[in-house]
Coordinates of C-alpha atoms in Angstrom, one line a residue:
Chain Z
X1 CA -25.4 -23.3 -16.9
X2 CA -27.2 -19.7 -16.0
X3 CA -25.0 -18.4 -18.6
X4 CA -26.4 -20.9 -21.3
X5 CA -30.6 -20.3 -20.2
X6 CA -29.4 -16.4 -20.4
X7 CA -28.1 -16.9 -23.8
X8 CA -31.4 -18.6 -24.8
X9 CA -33.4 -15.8 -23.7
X10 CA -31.6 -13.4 -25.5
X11 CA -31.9 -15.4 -28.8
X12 CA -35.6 -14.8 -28.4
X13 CA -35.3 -11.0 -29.4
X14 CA -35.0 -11.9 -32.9
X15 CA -39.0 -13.2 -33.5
X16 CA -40.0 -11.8 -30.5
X17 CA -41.9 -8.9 -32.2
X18 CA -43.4 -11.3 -34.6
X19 CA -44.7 -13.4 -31.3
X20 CA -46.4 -10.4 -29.7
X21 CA -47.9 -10.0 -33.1
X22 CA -49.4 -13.4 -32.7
X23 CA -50.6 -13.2 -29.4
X24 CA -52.2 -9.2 -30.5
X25 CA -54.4 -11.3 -33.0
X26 CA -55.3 -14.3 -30.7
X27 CA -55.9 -12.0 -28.1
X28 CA -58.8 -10.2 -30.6
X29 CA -60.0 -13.2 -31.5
X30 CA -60.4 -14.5 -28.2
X31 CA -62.3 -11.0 -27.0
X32 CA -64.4 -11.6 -30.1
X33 CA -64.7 -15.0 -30.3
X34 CA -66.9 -17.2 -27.7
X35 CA -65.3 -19.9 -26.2
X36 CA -61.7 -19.5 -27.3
X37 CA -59.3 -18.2 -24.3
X38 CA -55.9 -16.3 -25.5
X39 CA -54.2 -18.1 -22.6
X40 CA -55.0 -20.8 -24.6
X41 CA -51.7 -20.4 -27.4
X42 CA -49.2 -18.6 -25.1
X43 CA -47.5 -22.1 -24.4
X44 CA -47.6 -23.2 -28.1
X45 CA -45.9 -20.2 -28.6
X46 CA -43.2 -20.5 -25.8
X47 CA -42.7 -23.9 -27.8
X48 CA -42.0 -21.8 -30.8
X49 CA -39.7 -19.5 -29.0
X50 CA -37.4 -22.7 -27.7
X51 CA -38.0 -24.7 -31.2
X52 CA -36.2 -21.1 -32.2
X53 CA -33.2 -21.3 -29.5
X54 CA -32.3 -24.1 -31.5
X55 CA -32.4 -23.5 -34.7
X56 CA -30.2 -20.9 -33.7
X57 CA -27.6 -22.9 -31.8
X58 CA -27.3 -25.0 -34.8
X59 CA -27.5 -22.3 -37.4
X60 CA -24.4 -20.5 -36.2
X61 CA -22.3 -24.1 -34.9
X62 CA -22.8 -23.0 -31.1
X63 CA -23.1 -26.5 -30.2
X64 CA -19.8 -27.0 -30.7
X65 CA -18.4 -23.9 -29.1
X66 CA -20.8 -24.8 -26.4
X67 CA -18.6 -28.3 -25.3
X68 CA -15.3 -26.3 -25.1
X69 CA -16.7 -24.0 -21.9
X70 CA -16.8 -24.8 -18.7
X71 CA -19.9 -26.2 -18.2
X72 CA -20.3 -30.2 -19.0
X73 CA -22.5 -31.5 -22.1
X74 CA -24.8 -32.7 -18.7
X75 CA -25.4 -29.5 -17.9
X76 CA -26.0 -28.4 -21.7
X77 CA -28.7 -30.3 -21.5
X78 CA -30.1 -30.2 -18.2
X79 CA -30.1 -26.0 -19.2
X80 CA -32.2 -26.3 -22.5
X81 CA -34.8 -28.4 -20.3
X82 CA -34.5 -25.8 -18.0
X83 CA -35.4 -22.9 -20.8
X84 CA -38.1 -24.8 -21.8
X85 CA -39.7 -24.9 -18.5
X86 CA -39.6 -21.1 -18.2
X87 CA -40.5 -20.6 -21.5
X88 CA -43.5 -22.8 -20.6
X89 CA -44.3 -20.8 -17.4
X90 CA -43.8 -17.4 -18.3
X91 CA -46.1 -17.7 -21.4
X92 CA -48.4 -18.9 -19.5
X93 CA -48.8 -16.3 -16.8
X94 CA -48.7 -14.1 -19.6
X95 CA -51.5 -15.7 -21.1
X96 CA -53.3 -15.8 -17.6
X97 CA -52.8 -12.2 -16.8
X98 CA -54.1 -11.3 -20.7
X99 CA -56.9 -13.3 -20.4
X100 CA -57.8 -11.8 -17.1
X101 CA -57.6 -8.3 -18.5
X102 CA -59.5 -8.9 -21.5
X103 CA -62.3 -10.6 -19.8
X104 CA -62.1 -7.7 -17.2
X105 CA -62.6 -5.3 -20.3
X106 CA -65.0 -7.2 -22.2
X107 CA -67.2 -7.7 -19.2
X108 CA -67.3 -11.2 -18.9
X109 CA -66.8 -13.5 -16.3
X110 CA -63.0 -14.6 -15.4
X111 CA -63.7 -18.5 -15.0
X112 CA -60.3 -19.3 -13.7
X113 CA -61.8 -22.8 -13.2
X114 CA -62.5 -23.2 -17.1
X115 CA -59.1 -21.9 -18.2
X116 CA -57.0 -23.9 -15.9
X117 CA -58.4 -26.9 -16.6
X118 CA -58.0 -26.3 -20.1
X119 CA -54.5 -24.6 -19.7
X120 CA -53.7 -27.9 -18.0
X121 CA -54.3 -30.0 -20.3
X122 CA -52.4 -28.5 -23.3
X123 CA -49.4 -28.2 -20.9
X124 CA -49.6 -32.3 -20.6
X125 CA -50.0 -32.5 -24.2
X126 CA -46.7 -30.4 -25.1
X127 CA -44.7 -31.5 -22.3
X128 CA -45.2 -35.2 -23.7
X129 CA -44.3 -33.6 -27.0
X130 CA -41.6 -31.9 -25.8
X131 CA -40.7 -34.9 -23.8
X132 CA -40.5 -37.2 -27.7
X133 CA -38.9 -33.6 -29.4
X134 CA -35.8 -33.2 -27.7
X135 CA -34.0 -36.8 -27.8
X136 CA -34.7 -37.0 -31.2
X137 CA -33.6 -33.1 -31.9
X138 CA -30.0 -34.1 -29.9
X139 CA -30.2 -37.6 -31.7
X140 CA -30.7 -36.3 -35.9
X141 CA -30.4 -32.3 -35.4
X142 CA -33.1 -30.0 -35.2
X143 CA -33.8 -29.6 -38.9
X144 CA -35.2 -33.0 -38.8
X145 CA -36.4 -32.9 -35.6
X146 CA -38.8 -29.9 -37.3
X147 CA -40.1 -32.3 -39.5
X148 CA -40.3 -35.2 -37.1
X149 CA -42.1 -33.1 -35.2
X150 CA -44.9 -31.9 -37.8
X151 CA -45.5 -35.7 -39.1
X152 CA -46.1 -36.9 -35.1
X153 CA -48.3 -34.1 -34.2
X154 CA -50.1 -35.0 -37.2
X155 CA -50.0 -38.5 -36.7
X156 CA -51.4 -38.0 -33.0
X157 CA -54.2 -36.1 -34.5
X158 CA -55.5 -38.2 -37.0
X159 CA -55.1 -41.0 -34.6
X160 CA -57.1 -39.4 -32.2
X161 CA -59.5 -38.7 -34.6
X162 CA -59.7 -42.0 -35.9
X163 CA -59.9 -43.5 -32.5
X164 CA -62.7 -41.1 -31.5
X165 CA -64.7 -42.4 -34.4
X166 CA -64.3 -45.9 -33.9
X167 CA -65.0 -46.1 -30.3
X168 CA -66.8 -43.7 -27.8
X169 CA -64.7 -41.8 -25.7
X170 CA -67.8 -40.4 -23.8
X171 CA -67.7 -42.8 -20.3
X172 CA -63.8 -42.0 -20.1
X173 CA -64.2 -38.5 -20.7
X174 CA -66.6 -37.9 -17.7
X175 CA -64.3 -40.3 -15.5
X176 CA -61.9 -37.4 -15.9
X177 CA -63.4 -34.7 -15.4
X178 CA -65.0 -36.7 -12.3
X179 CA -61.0 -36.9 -11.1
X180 CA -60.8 -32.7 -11.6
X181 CA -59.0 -32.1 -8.0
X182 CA -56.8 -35.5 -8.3
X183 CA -55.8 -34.5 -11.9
X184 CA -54.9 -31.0 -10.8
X185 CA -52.3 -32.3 -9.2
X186 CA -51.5 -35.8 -10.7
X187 CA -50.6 -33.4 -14.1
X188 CA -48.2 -31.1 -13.2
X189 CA -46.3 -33.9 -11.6
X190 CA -46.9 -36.5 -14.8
X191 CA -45.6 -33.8 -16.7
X192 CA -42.4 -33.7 -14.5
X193 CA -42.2 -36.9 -14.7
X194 CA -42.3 -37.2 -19.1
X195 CA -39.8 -34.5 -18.8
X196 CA -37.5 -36.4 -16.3
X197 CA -37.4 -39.4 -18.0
X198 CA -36.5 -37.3 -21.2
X199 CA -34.2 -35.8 -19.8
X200 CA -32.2 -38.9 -19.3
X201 CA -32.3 -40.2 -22.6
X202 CA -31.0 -37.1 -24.2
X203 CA -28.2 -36.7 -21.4
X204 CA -26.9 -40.6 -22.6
X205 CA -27.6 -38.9 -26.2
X206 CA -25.5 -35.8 -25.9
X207 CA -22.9 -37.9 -24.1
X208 CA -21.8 -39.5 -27.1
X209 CA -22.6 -37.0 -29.4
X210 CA -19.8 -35.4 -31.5
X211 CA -19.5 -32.1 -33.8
Chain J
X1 CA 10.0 -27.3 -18.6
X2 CA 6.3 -28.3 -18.0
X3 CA 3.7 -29.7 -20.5
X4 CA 0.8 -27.7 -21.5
X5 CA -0.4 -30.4 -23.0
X6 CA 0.5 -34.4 -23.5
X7 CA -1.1 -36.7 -26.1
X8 CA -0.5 -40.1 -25.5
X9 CA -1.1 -42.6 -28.6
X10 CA -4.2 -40.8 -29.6
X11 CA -6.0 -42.2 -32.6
X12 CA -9.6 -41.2 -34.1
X13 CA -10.6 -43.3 -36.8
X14 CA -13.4 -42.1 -39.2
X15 CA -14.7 -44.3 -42.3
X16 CA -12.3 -42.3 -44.9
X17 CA -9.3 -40.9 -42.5
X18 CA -7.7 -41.6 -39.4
X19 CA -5.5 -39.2 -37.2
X20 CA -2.4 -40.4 -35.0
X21 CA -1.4 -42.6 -33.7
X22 CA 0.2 -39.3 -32.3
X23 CA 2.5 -38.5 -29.3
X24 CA 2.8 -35.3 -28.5
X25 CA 4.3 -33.0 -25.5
X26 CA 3.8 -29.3 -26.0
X27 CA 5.8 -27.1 -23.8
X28 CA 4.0 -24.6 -21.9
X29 CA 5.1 -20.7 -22.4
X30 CA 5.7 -20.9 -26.2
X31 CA 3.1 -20.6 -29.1
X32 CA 3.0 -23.7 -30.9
X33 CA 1.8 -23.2 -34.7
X34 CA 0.0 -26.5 -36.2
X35 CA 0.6 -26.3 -40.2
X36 CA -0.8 -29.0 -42.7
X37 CA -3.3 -29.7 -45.8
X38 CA -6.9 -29.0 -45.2
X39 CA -8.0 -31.9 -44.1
X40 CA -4.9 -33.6 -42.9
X41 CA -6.4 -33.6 -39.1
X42 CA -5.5 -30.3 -37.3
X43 CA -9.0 -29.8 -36.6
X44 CA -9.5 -33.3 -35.8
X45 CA -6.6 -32.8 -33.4
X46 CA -8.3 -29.5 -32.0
X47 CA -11.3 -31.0 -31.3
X48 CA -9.9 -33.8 -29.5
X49 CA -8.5 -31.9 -27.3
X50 CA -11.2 -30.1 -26.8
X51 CA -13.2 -33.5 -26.2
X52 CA -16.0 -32.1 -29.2
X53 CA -14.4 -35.6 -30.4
X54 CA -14.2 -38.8 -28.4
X55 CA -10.6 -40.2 -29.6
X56 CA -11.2 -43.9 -30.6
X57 CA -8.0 -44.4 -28.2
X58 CA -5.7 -42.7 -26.2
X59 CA -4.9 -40.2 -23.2
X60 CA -5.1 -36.5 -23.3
X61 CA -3.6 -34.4 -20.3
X62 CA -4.0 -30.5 -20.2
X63 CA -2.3 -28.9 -17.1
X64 CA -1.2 -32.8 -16.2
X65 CA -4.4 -33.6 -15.7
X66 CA -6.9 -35.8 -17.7
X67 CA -8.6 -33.9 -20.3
X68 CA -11.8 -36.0 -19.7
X69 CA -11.7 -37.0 -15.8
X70 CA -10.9 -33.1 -15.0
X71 CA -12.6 -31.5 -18.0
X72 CA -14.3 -28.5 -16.4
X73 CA -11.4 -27.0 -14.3
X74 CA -9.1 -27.6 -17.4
X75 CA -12.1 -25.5 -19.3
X76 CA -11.7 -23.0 -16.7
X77 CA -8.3 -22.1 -18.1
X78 CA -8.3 -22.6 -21.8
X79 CA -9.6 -20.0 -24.4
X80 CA -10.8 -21.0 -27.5
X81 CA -11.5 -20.3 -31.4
X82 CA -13.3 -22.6 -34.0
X83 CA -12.6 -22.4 -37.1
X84 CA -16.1 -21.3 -38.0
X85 CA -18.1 -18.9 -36.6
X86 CA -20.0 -20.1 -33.3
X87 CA -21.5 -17.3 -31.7
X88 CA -25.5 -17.0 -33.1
X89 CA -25.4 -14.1 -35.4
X90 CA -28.2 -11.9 -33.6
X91 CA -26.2 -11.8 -30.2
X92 CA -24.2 -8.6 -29.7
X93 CA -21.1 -8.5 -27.7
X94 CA -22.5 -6.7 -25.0
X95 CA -25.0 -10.0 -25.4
X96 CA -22.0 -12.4 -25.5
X97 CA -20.3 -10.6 -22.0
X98 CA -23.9 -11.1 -20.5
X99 CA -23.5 -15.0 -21.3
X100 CA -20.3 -15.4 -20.5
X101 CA -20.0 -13.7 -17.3
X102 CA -22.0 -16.6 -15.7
X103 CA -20.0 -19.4 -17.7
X104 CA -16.3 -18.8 -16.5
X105 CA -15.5 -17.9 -12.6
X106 CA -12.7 -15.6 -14.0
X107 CA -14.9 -13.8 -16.9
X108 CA -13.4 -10.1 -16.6
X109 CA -15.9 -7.8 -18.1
X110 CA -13.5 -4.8 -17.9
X111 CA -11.2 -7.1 -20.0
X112 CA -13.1 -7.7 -22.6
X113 CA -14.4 -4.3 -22.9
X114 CA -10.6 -3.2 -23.2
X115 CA -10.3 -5.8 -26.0
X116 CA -13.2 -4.7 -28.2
X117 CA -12.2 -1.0 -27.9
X118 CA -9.1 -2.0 -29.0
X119 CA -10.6 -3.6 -32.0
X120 CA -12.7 -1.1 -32.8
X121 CA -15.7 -3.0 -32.2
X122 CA -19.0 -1.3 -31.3
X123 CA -20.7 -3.1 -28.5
X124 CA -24.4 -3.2 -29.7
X125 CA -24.0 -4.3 -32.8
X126 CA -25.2 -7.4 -33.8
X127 CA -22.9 -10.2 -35.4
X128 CA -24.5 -10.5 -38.1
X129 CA -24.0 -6.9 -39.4
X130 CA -20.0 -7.5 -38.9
X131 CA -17.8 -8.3 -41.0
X132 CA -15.7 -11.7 -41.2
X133 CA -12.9 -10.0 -39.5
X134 CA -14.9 -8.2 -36.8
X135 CA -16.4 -11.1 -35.9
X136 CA -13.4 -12.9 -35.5
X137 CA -11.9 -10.4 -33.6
X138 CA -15.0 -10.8 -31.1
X139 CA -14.6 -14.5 -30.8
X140 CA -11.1 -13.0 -30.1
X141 CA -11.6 -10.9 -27.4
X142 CA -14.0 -13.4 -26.1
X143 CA -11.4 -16.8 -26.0
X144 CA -9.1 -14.1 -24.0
X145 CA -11.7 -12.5 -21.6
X146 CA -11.5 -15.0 -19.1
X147 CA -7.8 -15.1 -18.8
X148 CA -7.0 -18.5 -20.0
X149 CA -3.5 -20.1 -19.8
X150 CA -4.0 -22.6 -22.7
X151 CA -5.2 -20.4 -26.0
X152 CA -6.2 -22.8 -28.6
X153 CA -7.4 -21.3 -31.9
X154 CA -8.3 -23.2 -35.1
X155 CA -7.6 -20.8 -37.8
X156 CA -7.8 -17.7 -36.0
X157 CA -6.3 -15.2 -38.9
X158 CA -7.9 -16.8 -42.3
X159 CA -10.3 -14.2 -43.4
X160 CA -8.6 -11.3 -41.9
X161 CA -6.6 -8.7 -43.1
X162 CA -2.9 -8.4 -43.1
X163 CA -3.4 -5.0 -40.6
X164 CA -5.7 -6.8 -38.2
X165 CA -3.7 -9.7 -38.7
X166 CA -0.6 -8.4 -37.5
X167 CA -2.9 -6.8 -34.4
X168 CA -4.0 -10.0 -33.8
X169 CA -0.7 -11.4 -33.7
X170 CA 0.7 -9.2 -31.2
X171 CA -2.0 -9.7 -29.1
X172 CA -1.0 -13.4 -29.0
X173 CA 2.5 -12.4 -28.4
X174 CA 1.8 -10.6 -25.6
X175 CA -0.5 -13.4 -24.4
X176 CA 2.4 -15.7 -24.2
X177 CA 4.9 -12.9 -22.9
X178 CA 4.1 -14.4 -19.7
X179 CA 5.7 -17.9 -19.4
X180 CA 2.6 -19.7 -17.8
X181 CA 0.7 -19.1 -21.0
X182 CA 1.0 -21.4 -24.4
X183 CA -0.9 -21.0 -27.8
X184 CA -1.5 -24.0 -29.6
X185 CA -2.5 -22.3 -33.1
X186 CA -3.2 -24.0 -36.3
X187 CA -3.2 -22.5 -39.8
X188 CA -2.2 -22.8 -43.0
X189 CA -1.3 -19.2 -43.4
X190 CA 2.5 -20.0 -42.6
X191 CA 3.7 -16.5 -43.2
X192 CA 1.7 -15.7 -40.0
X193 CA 3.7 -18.4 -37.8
X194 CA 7.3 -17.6 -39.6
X195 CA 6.9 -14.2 -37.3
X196 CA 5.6 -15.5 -34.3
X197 CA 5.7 -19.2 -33.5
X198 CA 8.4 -20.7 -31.5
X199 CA 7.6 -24.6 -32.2
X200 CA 5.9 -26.2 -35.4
X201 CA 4.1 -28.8 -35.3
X202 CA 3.1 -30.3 -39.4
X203 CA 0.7 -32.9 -39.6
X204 CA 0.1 -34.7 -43.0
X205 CA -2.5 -37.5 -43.7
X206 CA -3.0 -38.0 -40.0
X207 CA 0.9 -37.8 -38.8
X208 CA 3.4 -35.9 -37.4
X209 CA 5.8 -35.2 -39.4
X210 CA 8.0 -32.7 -38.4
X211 CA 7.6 -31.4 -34.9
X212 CA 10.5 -28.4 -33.9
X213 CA 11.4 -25.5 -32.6
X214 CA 11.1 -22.4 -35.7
X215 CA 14.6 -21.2 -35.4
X216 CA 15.9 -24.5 -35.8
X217 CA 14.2 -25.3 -39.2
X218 CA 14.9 -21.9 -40.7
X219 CA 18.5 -22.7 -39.7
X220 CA 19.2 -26.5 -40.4
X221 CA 16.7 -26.6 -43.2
X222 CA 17.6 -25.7 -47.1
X223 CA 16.9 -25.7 -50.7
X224 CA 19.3 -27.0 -53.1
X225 CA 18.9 -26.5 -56.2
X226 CA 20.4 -27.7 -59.5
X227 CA 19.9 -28.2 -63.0
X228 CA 17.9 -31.1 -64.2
X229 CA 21.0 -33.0 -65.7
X230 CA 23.5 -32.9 -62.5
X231 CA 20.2 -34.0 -60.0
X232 CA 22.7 -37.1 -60.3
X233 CA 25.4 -35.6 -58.8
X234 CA 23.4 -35.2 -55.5
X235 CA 24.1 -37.9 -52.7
X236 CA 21.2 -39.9 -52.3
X237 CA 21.2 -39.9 -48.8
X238 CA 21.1 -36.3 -48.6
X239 CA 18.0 -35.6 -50.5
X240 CA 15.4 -35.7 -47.8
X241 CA 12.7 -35.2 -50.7
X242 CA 12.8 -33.6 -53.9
X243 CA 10.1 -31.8 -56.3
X244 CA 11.0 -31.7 -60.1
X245 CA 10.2 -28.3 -61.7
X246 CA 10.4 -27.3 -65.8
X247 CA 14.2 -26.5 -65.9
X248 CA 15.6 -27.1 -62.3
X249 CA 15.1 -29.6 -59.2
X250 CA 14.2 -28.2 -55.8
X251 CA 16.0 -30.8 -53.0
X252 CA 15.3 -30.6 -49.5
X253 CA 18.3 -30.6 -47.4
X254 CA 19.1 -30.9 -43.5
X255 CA 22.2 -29.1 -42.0
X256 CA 22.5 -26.2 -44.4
X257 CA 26.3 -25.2 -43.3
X258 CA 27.2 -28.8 -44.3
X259 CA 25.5 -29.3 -47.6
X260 CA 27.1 -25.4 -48.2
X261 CA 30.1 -26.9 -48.1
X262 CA 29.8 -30.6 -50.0
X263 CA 27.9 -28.8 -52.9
X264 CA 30.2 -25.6 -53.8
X265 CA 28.5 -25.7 -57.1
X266 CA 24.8 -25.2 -56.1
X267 CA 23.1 -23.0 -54.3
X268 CA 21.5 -24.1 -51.3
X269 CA 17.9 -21.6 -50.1
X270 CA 17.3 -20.5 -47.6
X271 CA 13.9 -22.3 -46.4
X272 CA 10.1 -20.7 -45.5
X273 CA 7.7 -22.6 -44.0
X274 CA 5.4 -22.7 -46.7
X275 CA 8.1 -23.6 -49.1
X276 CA 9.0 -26.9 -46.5
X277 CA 5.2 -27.2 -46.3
X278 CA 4.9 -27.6 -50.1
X279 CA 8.2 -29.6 -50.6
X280 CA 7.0 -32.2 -47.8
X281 CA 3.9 -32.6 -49.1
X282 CA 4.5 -32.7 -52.9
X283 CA 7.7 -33.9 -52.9
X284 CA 9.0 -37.2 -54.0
X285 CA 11.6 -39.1 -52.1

């Protein structure tokens, strides 16, 4: 399994000069910008990284390959899930030690509060993503899993923004942000918890699976 | 003798084909060549084995032991080859021995480094910048790094060249030079197995249909053949299955010395495997 979460970090060197080129350009928008914190995109762009892993795996029929080792289409799995979570982490503290320096530069204040609130919740959001992505990338294949993918987002979106609309959000809102300490800790574990559950589903997937 | 391998009524039924019902026993210490049509289920054979299939019925054993009940520990011990490239084309395979090292217990990085300097293969170089032949020869080097007992390759030589071939082929041989080790090795380049397989194994439409050792065909099998009026002259029972050319009939015949003998008239062929291969196919009976 280490040998499989090894093999997706090294399929990252392809793009991975076109992702610091990404977070070069947030990271001058965000020391220009007000309001806007660099840490901000590093997950959606660990997200891009494993969307790329893969792409990659399919691409060049690894999948296949991947069932004749030694390893257990569990564990296949349970690795990817594992990628993702590093991929997820590492961008993060990335973002967090950017952010840090850039503030630092810029002569601002570091509000750690501020960006770790918001940092939170975007890791909730794409962890429930993720959590939706992968079954239905080990169900149909990642190529339609891209699009699947796009049309949800979108769908989320404009269903938030419809919602928010039609009713007011404000009295929920501040009971959140009232719940700042519980939340702190009540997200990272939700998040576990999405990805869990996930987890199962695309193990009973993948069991059946054939190539 | 013991069994590499021992299929027990296997079927896998898809919407247009089905493979088996097949029974099979394949001696370990021998390379076993699997010849046949595209598409008349070697793959699907491979890839049951391999459980990249689930067999709609039947047992598998590798090493005596269920393929599915003991599937990693069998894993630990068999190398393999797809038939199409599988390793993602950016990876080099100084990237591949990183990967691999924490995949099998036995992965000897010393071996595989022997293997690609062997091959002529520069370490650093991406796939994707090799050619079809390179990269086969990595996947290669790779299915033998972890010193496997049980090779199975799916078309390990198509796309390379005779030289590399023949490298290839005496890499195998000296593979299987110790008697633990088998090669099941499927292809429909049969000039490749006429050198080195000991056992062939042709499947058409989903069947067995011949299953022996090599020597044995070359010897027992033949090609008469005779003029398009005396085909009548030829005993029924001794046409196995014939194939009707412009101006002559090609017959196959079992027990060569024999038919030698019955028919001093004709000349009876001696038989390649591509030639049975045709006859069994396109032949009428």
């Amino acid at each position: 399994m280490k040998g499989l979460i090894k093999k997706d970090f090294l399929l990252i060197k392809s793009n991975l000069k076109s992702f610091i080129v990404i977070i070069l350009v947030f990271t001058l928008f965000s020391m220009k910008g007000e309001g806007f914190d660099v840490s901000f995109i590093l997950p959606f762009i660990a997200i891009m990284m494993f969307i790329s892993t893969f792409s990659w795996d399919e691409f060049n029929n690894f999948n296949a390959y991947a069932i004749t080792l030694p390893i257990g289409r569990r564990n296949i799995v349970k690795s990817k899930y594992i990628s993702a979570i590093i991929f997820i982490a590492i961008d993060t503290i990335i973002g967090l030690i950017i952010s840090y320096l850039t503030t630092i530069l810029s002569k601002n204040i570091f509000d750690i509060e501020a960006i770790l609130s918001n940092l939170f919740g975007t890791i909730l959001g794409l962890s429930i993503i993720l959590a939706i992505w992968l079954p239905i990338v080990y169900k149909f294949g990642v190529e339609k899993g891209r699009i699947m993918l796009f049309v949800g987002v979108f769908a989320i979106v404009f269903l938030c923004a419809t919602l928010s609309k039609l009713f007011d959000f404000t009295s929920l809102i501040n009971f959140l942000n009232s719940l700042d300490k519980v939340l702190f800790i009540a997200i990272p574990l939700a998040s576990i918890a999405i990805m869990v559950i996930s987890y199962l589903i695309s193990v009973r997937i993948y069991l059946k699976k054939e190539f | 003798m013991k069994n590499a391998i021992e299929i027990n009524a296997l079927e896998k039924k898809y919407d247009n084909f089905k493979l088996g019902e097949i029974n099979l026993e394949i001696p370990s210490g021998l390379i076993i060549g699997l010849i046949g049509e595209n598409g008349a289920g070697k793959t699907t054979l491979i890839k049951s084995l391999l459980n990249i299939i689930k067999p709609s019925k039947g047992k598998i054993k590798i090493f005596n032991n269920d393929s599915e009940e003991m599937e990693l520990d069998i894993k630990e011990d068999v190398g393999v080859v797809l038939d199409n490239m599988f390793f993602q084309e950016i990876l080099t395979p100084h990237d591949i021995n990183t990967i691999m090292k924490d995949i099998y217990k036995n992965w000897d990085t010393t071996l595989f480094n022997d293997y690609l300097s062997e091959f002529g293969i520069n370490f650093n170089q991406p796939l994707k910048t090799m050619s079809k032949g390179m990269r086969k020869k990595v996947e290669i080097a790779t299915s033998l790094a972890h010193k496997p007992k049980l090779l199975i390759l799916d078309e390990p030589t198509s796309g390379l060249d005779p030289v590399v071939r023949n490298e290839v082929l005496e890499i195998f041989q000296k593979f299987v030079s110790d008697e633990e080790h088998t090669i099941l090795f499927s292809t429909h380049i049969t000039s490749d197995l006429e050198h080195i397989a000991d056992k062939i194994i042709f499947i058409d439409k989903g069947q067995i249909v011949l299953n022996e050792l090599r020597d044995e065909i070359i010897d027992n099998y033949g090609i008469l053949k005779c003029s398009l009026d005396s085909f009548d002259k030829i005993d029924k029972k001794d046409i196995i299955c014939y194939k009707k050319n412009k101006y002559d009939y090609e017959i196959l015949i079992y027990d060569k010395n024999k038919m030698n003998k019955k028919y001093k008239d004709f000349i009876v062929d001696r038989i390649t495997l591509e030639d049975l291969m045709i006859l069994i196919i396109k032949g009428e009976k």
